[in-house]
Structure formats: C-alpha cells, structure tokens
C-alpha cells in the first residue's frame, strides 16, 4: 500500500479523524458519568419509564471500540503498515 492515491484530500481525512476522536471522548465521558452513579432513562412526556443505563453504556462502549479500530487502521495506513 505504499503508492496510495488518495481520492479524498488529506485535510478532509484529518477532519474525519478529529470527529472520531471527539465521538470517542464523548462516549468515554458518558461512561464516566455512569460510573459516578448517573443513570439514563427512557421516558414519555418527561416521565421516566425504565432505566436505560445498561443499554446506553453498551452503545457507548461499542462507539469507543469502533473508533479505536478505525484510528488503528488510520495510523497503520499513515505509517505504511496496513495490509495490502
């Protein structure tokens, strides 16, 4: 993958990477809040109907895992270590 012709300008790719890192940070912040005892509830008209903390936490953990995988791929491409 040494001679990679980019169809997307590098500035746009950097913006995507910045966005991914921001998403990961937000997900980590949400998990931290849950670790501090905050909960998430589904509700209707402002009335909580059930605790959605476990579901929300698993979604945020998935975001972190997916972003980490994408950032590893990005770093490997930039370092010339990606699989051909």
CSV table of N, CA, C and O in Angstrom, one decimal:
chain,number,residue,atom,x,y,z
A,1,UNK,N,0.8,-1.2,0.0
A,1,UNK,CA,0.0,0.0,0.0
A,1,UNK,C,0.9,1.2,0.0
A,1,UNK,O,0.4,2.3,0.4
A,2,UNK,N,2.1,1.1,-0.5
A,2,UNK,CA,3.0,2.3,-0.5
A,2,UNK,C,2.6,3.4,-1.4
A,2,UNK,O,2.8,4.5,-1.0
A,3,UNK,N,2.1,3.1,-2.6
A,3,UNK,CA,1.7,4.1,-3.5
A,3,UNK,C,0.2,4.3,-3.5
A,3,UNK,O,-0.5,3.9,-4.3
A,4,UNK,N,-0.3,5.0,-2.5
A,4,UNK,CA,-1.7,5.2,-2.3
A,4,UNK,C,-2.1,6.5,-2.9
A,4,UNK,O,-1.6,7.6,-2.5
A,5,UNK,N,-3.0,6.4,-3.9
A,5,UNK,CA,-3.5,7.6,-4.5
A,5,UNK,C,-4.8,8.0,-3.7
A,5,UNK,O,-5.8,7.2,-3.7
A,6,UNK,N,-4.8,9.1,-3.0
A,6,UNK,CA,-5.9,9.5,-2.2
A,6,UNK,C,-6.9,10.2,-3.1
A,6,UNK,O,-6.6,11.1,-3.8
A,7,UNK,N,-8.2,9.7,-3.0
A,7,UNK,CA,-9.3,10.3,-3.7
A,7,UNK,C,-9.9,11.4,-2.8
A,7,UNK,O,-10.6,12.3,-3.3
A,8,UNK,N,-9.6,11.4,-1.5
A,8,UNK,CA,-10.1,12.4,-0.6
A,8,UNK,C,-8.9,13.2,-0.1
A,8,UNK,O,-7.9,12.6,0.3
A,9,UNK,N,-9.0,14.5,-0.1
A,9,UNK,CA,-7.9,15.4,0.3
A,9,UNK,C,-7.6,15.1,1.8
A,9,UNK,O,-8.4,14.8,2.6
A,10,UNK,N,-6.3,15.2,2.1
A,10,UNK,CA,-5.8,14.8,3.5
A,10,UNK,C,-6.5,15.7,4.5
A,10,UNK,O,-6.7,15.3,5.6
A,11,UNK,N,-6.8,17.0,4.2
A,11,UNK,CA,-7.5,17.8,5.2
A,11,UNK,C,-8.8,17.3,5.6
A,11,UNK,O,-9.2,17.4,6.8
A,12,UNK,N,-9.6,16.7,4.6
A,12,UNK,CA,-10.9,16.2,5.0
A,12,UNK,C,-10.7,14.9,5.8
A,12,UNK,O,-11.4,14.7,6.8
A,13,UNK,N,-9.7,14.1,5.5
A,13,UNK,CA,-9.4,12.9,6.3
A,13,UNK,C,-9.1,13.3,7.7
A,13,UNK,O,-9.5,12.7,8.7
A,14,UNK,N,-8.3,14.4,7.9
A,14,UNK,CA,-8.0,14.8,9.2
A,14,UNK,C,-9.2,15.3,10.0
A,14,UNK,O,-9.3,15.1,11.2
A,15,UNK,N,-10.1,15.9,9.3
A,15,UNK,CA,-11.4,16.3,9.9
A,15,UNK,C,-12.2,15.1,10.4
A,15,UNK,O,-12.8,15.1,11.5
A,16,UNK,N,-12.2,14.1,9.6
A,16,UNK,CA,-12.9,12.8,10.0
A,16,UNK,C,-12.3,12.3,11.2
A,16,UNK,O,-12.9,11.8,12.2
A,17,UNK,N,-10.9,12.2,11.2
A,17,UNK,CA,-10.2,11.7,12.4
A,17,UNK,C,-10.5,12.5,13.6
A,17,UNK,O,-10.7,12.0,14.7
A,18,UNK,N,-10.5,13.8,13.5
A,18,UNK,CA,-10.8,14.7,14.6
A,18,UNK,C,-12.2,14.4,15.1
A,18,UNK,O,-12.5,14.3,16.4
A,19,UNK,N,-13.2,14.2,14.2
A,19,UNK,CA,-14.6,13.9,14.6
A,19,UNK,C,-14.6,12.6,15.4
A,19,UNK,O,-15.3,12.4,16.4
A,20,UNK,N,-13.9,11.6,14.8
A,20,UNK,CA,-13.9,10.3,15.5
A,20,UNK,C,-13.3,10.4,16.9
A,20,UNK,O,-13.9,9.8,17.9
A,21,UNK,N,-12.3,11.1,17.1
A,21,UNK,CA,-11.7,11.3,18.4
A,21,UNK,C,-12.7,12.0,19.4
A,21,UNK,O,-12.8,11.7,20.5
A,22,UNK,N,-13.4,13.0,18.8
A,22,UNK,CA,-14.4,13.7,19.6
A,22,UNK,C,-15.5,12.8,20.0
A,22,UNK,O,-16.0,12.8,21.2
A,23,UNK,N,-16.0,11.9,19.1
A,23,UNK,CA,-17.0,10.9,19.4
A,23,UNK,C,-16.5,10.0,20.5
A,23,UNK,O,-17.3,9.7,21.4
A,24,UNK,N,-15.3,9.5,20.4
A,24,UNK,CA,-14.8,8.6,21.4
A,24,UNK,C,-14.7,9.3,22.8
A,24,UNK,O,-15.0,8.7,23.8
A,25,UNK,N,-14.3,10.6,22.8
A,25,UNK,CA,-14.2,11.4,24.0
A,25,UNK,C,-15.6,11.5,24.7
A,25,UNK,O,-15.8,11.4,25.9
A,26,UNK,N,-16.6,11.8,23.9
A,26,UNK,CA,-18.0,12.0,24.4
A,26,UNK,C,-18.5,10.7,25.0
A,26,UNK,O,-19.1,10.6,26.0
A,27,UNK,N,-18.2,9.6,24.3
A,27,UNK,CA,-18.6,8.2,24.8
A,27,UNK,C,-17.9,7.9,26.1
A,27,UNK,O,-18.6,7.4,27.0
A,28,UNK,N,-16.6,8.2,26.2
A,28,UNK,CA,-15.9,8.0,27.4
A,28,UNK,C,-16.5,8.9,28.5
A,28,UNK,O,-16.6,8.4,29.7
A,29,UNK,N,-16.8,10.1,28.2
A,29,UNK,CA,-17.4,11.0,29.3
A,29,UNK,C,-18.7,10.4,29.8
A,29,UNK,O,-19.0,10.5,31.0
A,30,UNK,N,-19.6,9.9,28.8
A,30,UNK,CA,-20.8,9.3,29.2
A,30,UNK,C,-20.6,8.1,30.1
A,30,UNK,O,-21.3,7.9,31.2
A,31,UNK,N,-19.7,7.3,29.8
A,31,UNK,CA,-19.4,6.1,30.7
A,31,UNK,C,-18.9,6.6,32.0
A,31,UNK,O,-19.2,6.0,33.1
A,32,UNK,N,-18.0,7.6,32.0
A,32,UNK,CA,-17.5,8.1,33.3
A,32,UNK,C,-18.7,8.6,34.2
A,32,UNK,O,-18.7,8.3,35.4
A,33,UNK,N,-19.6,9.3,33.6
A,33,UNK,CA,-20.8,9.8,34.3
A,33,UNK,C,-21.6,8.6,34.9
A,33,UNK,O,-22.0,8.6,36.1
A,34,UNK,N,-21.8,7.5,34.1
A,34,UNK,CA,-22.5,6.3,34.6
A,34,UNK,C,-21.7,5.7,35.8
A,34,UNK,O,-22.3,5.2,36.7
A,35,UNK,N,-20.4,5.7,35.7
A,35,UNK,CA,-19.5,5.1,36.8
A,35,UNK,C,-19.7,6.0,38.0
A,35,UNK,O,-19.4,5.4,39.1
A,36,UNK,N,-20.0,7.2,37.9
A,36,UNK,CA,-20.2,8.1,39.0
A,36,UNK,C,-21.6,8.0,39.6
A,36,UNK,O,-21.9,8.7,40.6
A,37,UNK,N,-22.5,7.2,39.0
A,37,UNK,CA,-23.8,7.0,39.6
A,37,UNK,C,-24.9,7.6,38.8
A,37,UNK,O,-26.1,7.4,39.1
A,38,UNK,N,-24.6,8.3,37.7
A,38,UNK,CA,-25.7,8.9,36.9
A,38,UNK,C,-26.4,7.8,36.1
A,38,UNK,O,-25.8,6.8,35.7
A,39,UNK,N,-27.7,8.0,35.8
A,39,UNK,CA,-28.4,7.0,35.1
A,39,UNK,C,-29.1,7.6,33.9
A,39,UNK,O,-29.3,8.8,33.9
A,40,UNK,N,-29.4,6.8,32.9
A,40,UNK,CA,-30.2,7.2,31.8
A,40,UNK,C,-31.5,6.5,31.8
A,40,UNK,O,-31.6,5.3,32.1
A,41,UNK,N,-32.6,7.2,31.5
A,41,UNK,CA,-33.9,6.6,31.5
A,41,UNK,C,-34.6,6.9,30.2
A,41,UNK,O,-34.6,8.1,29.7
A,42,UNK,N,-35.3,5.9,29.7
A,42,UNK,CA,-36.3,6.2,28.6
A,42,UNK,C,-37.5,6.7,29.2
A,42,UNK,O,-37.9,6.4,30.4
A,43,UNK,N,-38.3,7.5,28.5
A,43,UNK,CA,-39.5,8.1,29.1
A,43,UNK,C,-40.4,8.6,28.0
A,43,UNK,O,-40.2,8.5,26.8
A,44,UNK,N,-41.5,9.1,28.6
A,44,UNK,CA,-42.5,9.7,27.7
A,44,UNK,C,-43.1,10.9,28.4
A,44,UNK,O,-43.5,10.9,29.5
A,45,UNK,N,-43.1,12.0,27.7
A,45,UNK,CA,-43.6,13.3,28.2
A,45,UNK,C,-42.9,13.7,29.5
A,45,UNK,O,-43.5,14.2,30.4
A,46,UNK,N,-41.5,13.5,29.5
A,46,UNK,CA,-40.8,13.8,30.7
A,46,UNK,C,-40.9,12.9,31.9
A,46,UNK,O,-40.3,13.2,32.9
A,47,UNK,N,-41.6,11.8,31.7
A,47,UNK,CA,-41.7,10.8,32.8
A,47,UNK,C,-40.9,9.6,32.5
A,47,UNK,O,-41.2,8.9,31.5
A,48,UNK,N,-39.9,9.3,33.3
A,48,UNK,CA,-39.1,8.1,33.0
A,48,UNK,C,-39.9,6.8,33.1
A,48,UNK,O,-40.7,6.6,34.1
A,49,UNK,N,-39.7,5.9,32.1
A,49,UNK,CA,-40.5,4.7,32.2
A,49,UNK,C,-39.6,3.5,32.6
A,49,UNK,O,-40.1,2.6,33.2
A,50,UNK,N,-38.4,3.5,32.2
A,50,UNK,CA,-37.5,2.5,32.7
A,50,UNK,C,-36.0,2.9,32.5
A,50,UNK,O,-35.7,3.8,31.7
A,51,UNK,N,-35.2,2.3,33.3
A,51,UNK,CA,-33.7,2.6,33.3
A,51,UNK,C,-33.1,2.0,32.0
A,51,UNK,O,-33.2,0.8,31.7
A,52,UNK,N,-32.4,2.9,31.3
A,52,UNK,CA,-31.8,2.5,30.0
A,52,UNK,C,-30.3,2.6,30.1
A,52,UNK,O,-29.6,2.6,29.1
A,53,UNK,N,-29.8,2.7,31.4
A,53,UNK,CA,-28.3,2.9,31.6
A,53,UNK,C,-27.5,1.8,31.0
A,53,UNK,O,-26.5,2.0,30.3
A,54,UNK,N,-27.9,0.5,31.2
A,54,UNK,CA,-27.1,-0.6,30.7
A,54,UNK,C,-27.0,-0.6,29.1
A,54,UNK,O,-26.0,-0.8,28.5
A,55,UNK,N,-28.2,-0.3,28.5
A,55,UNK,CA,-28.2,-0.2,27.0
A,55,UNK,C,-27.3,0.9,26.6
A,55,UNK,O,-26.5,0.8,25.6
A,56,UNK,N,-27.5,2.1,27.2
A,56,UNK,CA,-26.7,3.3,26.8
A,56,UNK,C,-25.2,3.0,27.0
A,56,UNK,O,-24.4,3.4,26.1
A,57,UNK,N,-24.8,2.4,28.1
A,57,UNK,CA,-23.4,2.1,28.3
A,57,UNK,C,-22.9,1.2,27.3
A,57,UNK,O,-21.8,1.4,26.7
A,58,UNK,N,-23.6,0.1,26.9
A,58,UNK,CA,-23.1,-0.8,25.9
A,58,UNK,C,-23.0,-0.1,24.5
A,58,UNK,O,-22.0,-0.4,23.8
A,59,UNK,N,-23.9,0.8,24.2
A,59,UNK,CA,-23.8,1.6,23.0
A,59,UNK,C,-22.5,2.5,23.0
A,59,UNK,O,-21.8,2.5,22.0
A,60,UNK,N,-22.2,3.1,24.1
A,60,UNK,CA,-21.0,3.9,24.2
A,60,UNK,C,-19.8,3.1,24.2
A,60,UNK,O,-18.8,3.5,23.5
A,61,UNK,N,-19.8,2.0,24.8
A,61,UNK,CA,-18.6,1.1,24.7
A,61,UNK,C,-18.4,0.6,23.3
A,61,UNK,O,-17.2,0.5,22.8
A,62,UNK,N,-19.4,0.4,22.5
A,62,UNK,CA,-19.3,0.0,21.1
A,62,UNK,C,-18.7,1.1,20.3
A,62,UNK,O,-17.9,0.9,19.4
A,63,UNK,N,-19.1,2.4,20.6
A,63,UNK,CA,-18.6,3.5,19.9
A,63,UNK,C,-17.1,3.6,20.1
A,63,UNK,O,-16.3,3.8,19.2
A,64,UNK,N,-16.7,3.5,21.3
A,64,UNK,CA,-15.2,3.5,21.7
A,64,UNK,C,-14.5,2.4,20.9
A,64,UNK,O,-13.4,2.7,20.4
A,65,UNK,N,-15.0,1.2,21.0
A,65,UNK,CA,-14.3,0.1,20.3
A,65,UNK,C,-14.2,0.3,18.8
A,65,UNK,O,-13.1,0.1,18.2
A,66,UNK,N,-15.3,0.8,18.2
A,66,UNK,CA,-15.3,1.0,16.7
A,66,UNK,C,-14.3,2.2,16.4
A,66,UNK,O,-13.6,2.1,15.4
A,67,UNK,N,-14.3,3.2,17.1
A,67,UNK,CA,-13.4,4.4,16.8
A,67,UNK,C,-12.0,4.0,17.0
A,67,UNK,O,-11.1,4.3,16.2
A,68,UNK,N,-11.7,3.2,18.1
A,68,UNK,CA,-10.3,2.7,18.3
A,68,UNK,C,-9.9,1.9,17.1
A,68,UNK,O,-8.7,2.1,16.7
A,69,UNK,N,-10.7,1.0,16.6
A,69,UNK,CA,-10.4,0.2,15.4
A,69,UNK,C,-10.1,1.1,14.2
A,69,UNK,O,-9.1,0.8,13.5
A,70,UNK,N,-10.9,2.1,14.0
A,70,UNK,CA,-10.7,3.0,12.8
A,70,UNK,C,-9.4,3.8,13.0
A,70,UNK,O,-8.7,4.0,12.0
A,71,UNK,N,-9.1,4.2,14.2
A,71,UNK,CA,-7.9,5.0,14.4
A,71,UNK,C,-6.7,4.1,14.2
A,71,UNK,O,-5.7,4.6,13.7
A,72,UNK,N,-6.7,2.9,14.6
A,72,UNK,CA,-5.6,2.0,14.4
A,72,UNK,C,-5.4,1.8,12.9
A,72,UNK,O,-4.3,1.8,12.4
A,73,UNK,N,-6.5,1.6,12.2
A,73,UNK,CA,-6.4,1.5,10.7
A,73,UNK,C,-5.8,2.7,10.1
A,73,UNK,O,-4.9,2.7,9.3
A,74,UNK,N,-6.3,3.9,10.5
A,74,UNK,CA,-5.7,5.2,10.0
A,74,UNK,C,-4.2,5.3,10.3
A,74,UNK,O,-3.5,5.7,9.4
A,75,UNK,N,-3.8,5.0,11.6
A,75,UNK,CA,-2.4,5.1,11.9
A,75,UNK,C,-1.6,4.1,11.1
A,75,UNK,O,-0.5,4.4,10.7
A,76,UNK,N,-2.1,2.9,10.9
A,76,UNK,CA,-1.4,1.9,10.1
A,76,UNK,C,-1.2,2.3,8.7
A,76,UNK,O,-0.1,2.1,8.1
A,77,UNK,N,-2.2,2.9,8.1
A,77,UNK,CA,-2.1,3.4,6.7
A,77,UNK,C,-1.1,4.5,6.7
A,77,UNK,O,-0.2,4.5,5.8
A,78,UNK,N,-1.1,5.5,7.6
A,78,UNK,CA,-0.2,6.6,7.6
A,78,UNK,C,1.3,6.1,7.9
A,78,UNK,O,2.2,6.8,7.4
A,79,UNK,N,1.4,5.1,8.6
A,79,UNK,CA,2.8,4.6,8.9
A,79,UNK,C,3.2,3.5,7.8
A,79,UNK,O,4.3,3.0,8.0
A,80,UNK,N,2.4,3.2,6.8
A,80,UNK,CA,2.7,2.3,5.8
A,80,UNK,C,2.7,0.9,6.3
A,80,UNK,O,3.4,0.0,5.7
A,81,UNK,N,1.9,0.6,7.3
A,81,UNK,CA,1.9,-0.8,7.9
A,81,UNK,C,0.6,-1.5,7.6
A,81,UNK,O,0.4,-2.6,8.2
A,82,UNK,N,-0.3,-0.9,6.9
A,82,UNK,CA,-1.6,-1.6,6.6
A,82,UNK,C,-1.4,-2.8,5.7
A,82,UNK,O,-0.5,-2.9,4.9
A,83,UNK,N,-2.3,-3.7,5.8
A,83,UNK,CA,-2.3,-4.9,5.0
A,83,UNK,C,-2.6,-4.5,3.6
A,83,UNK,O,-3.4,-3.7,3.3
A,84,UNK,N,-1.9,-5.2,2.6
A,84,UNK,CA,-2.2,-4.9,1.2
A,84,UNK,C,-3.4,-5.5,0.7
A,84,UNK,O,-3.8,-6.5,1.1
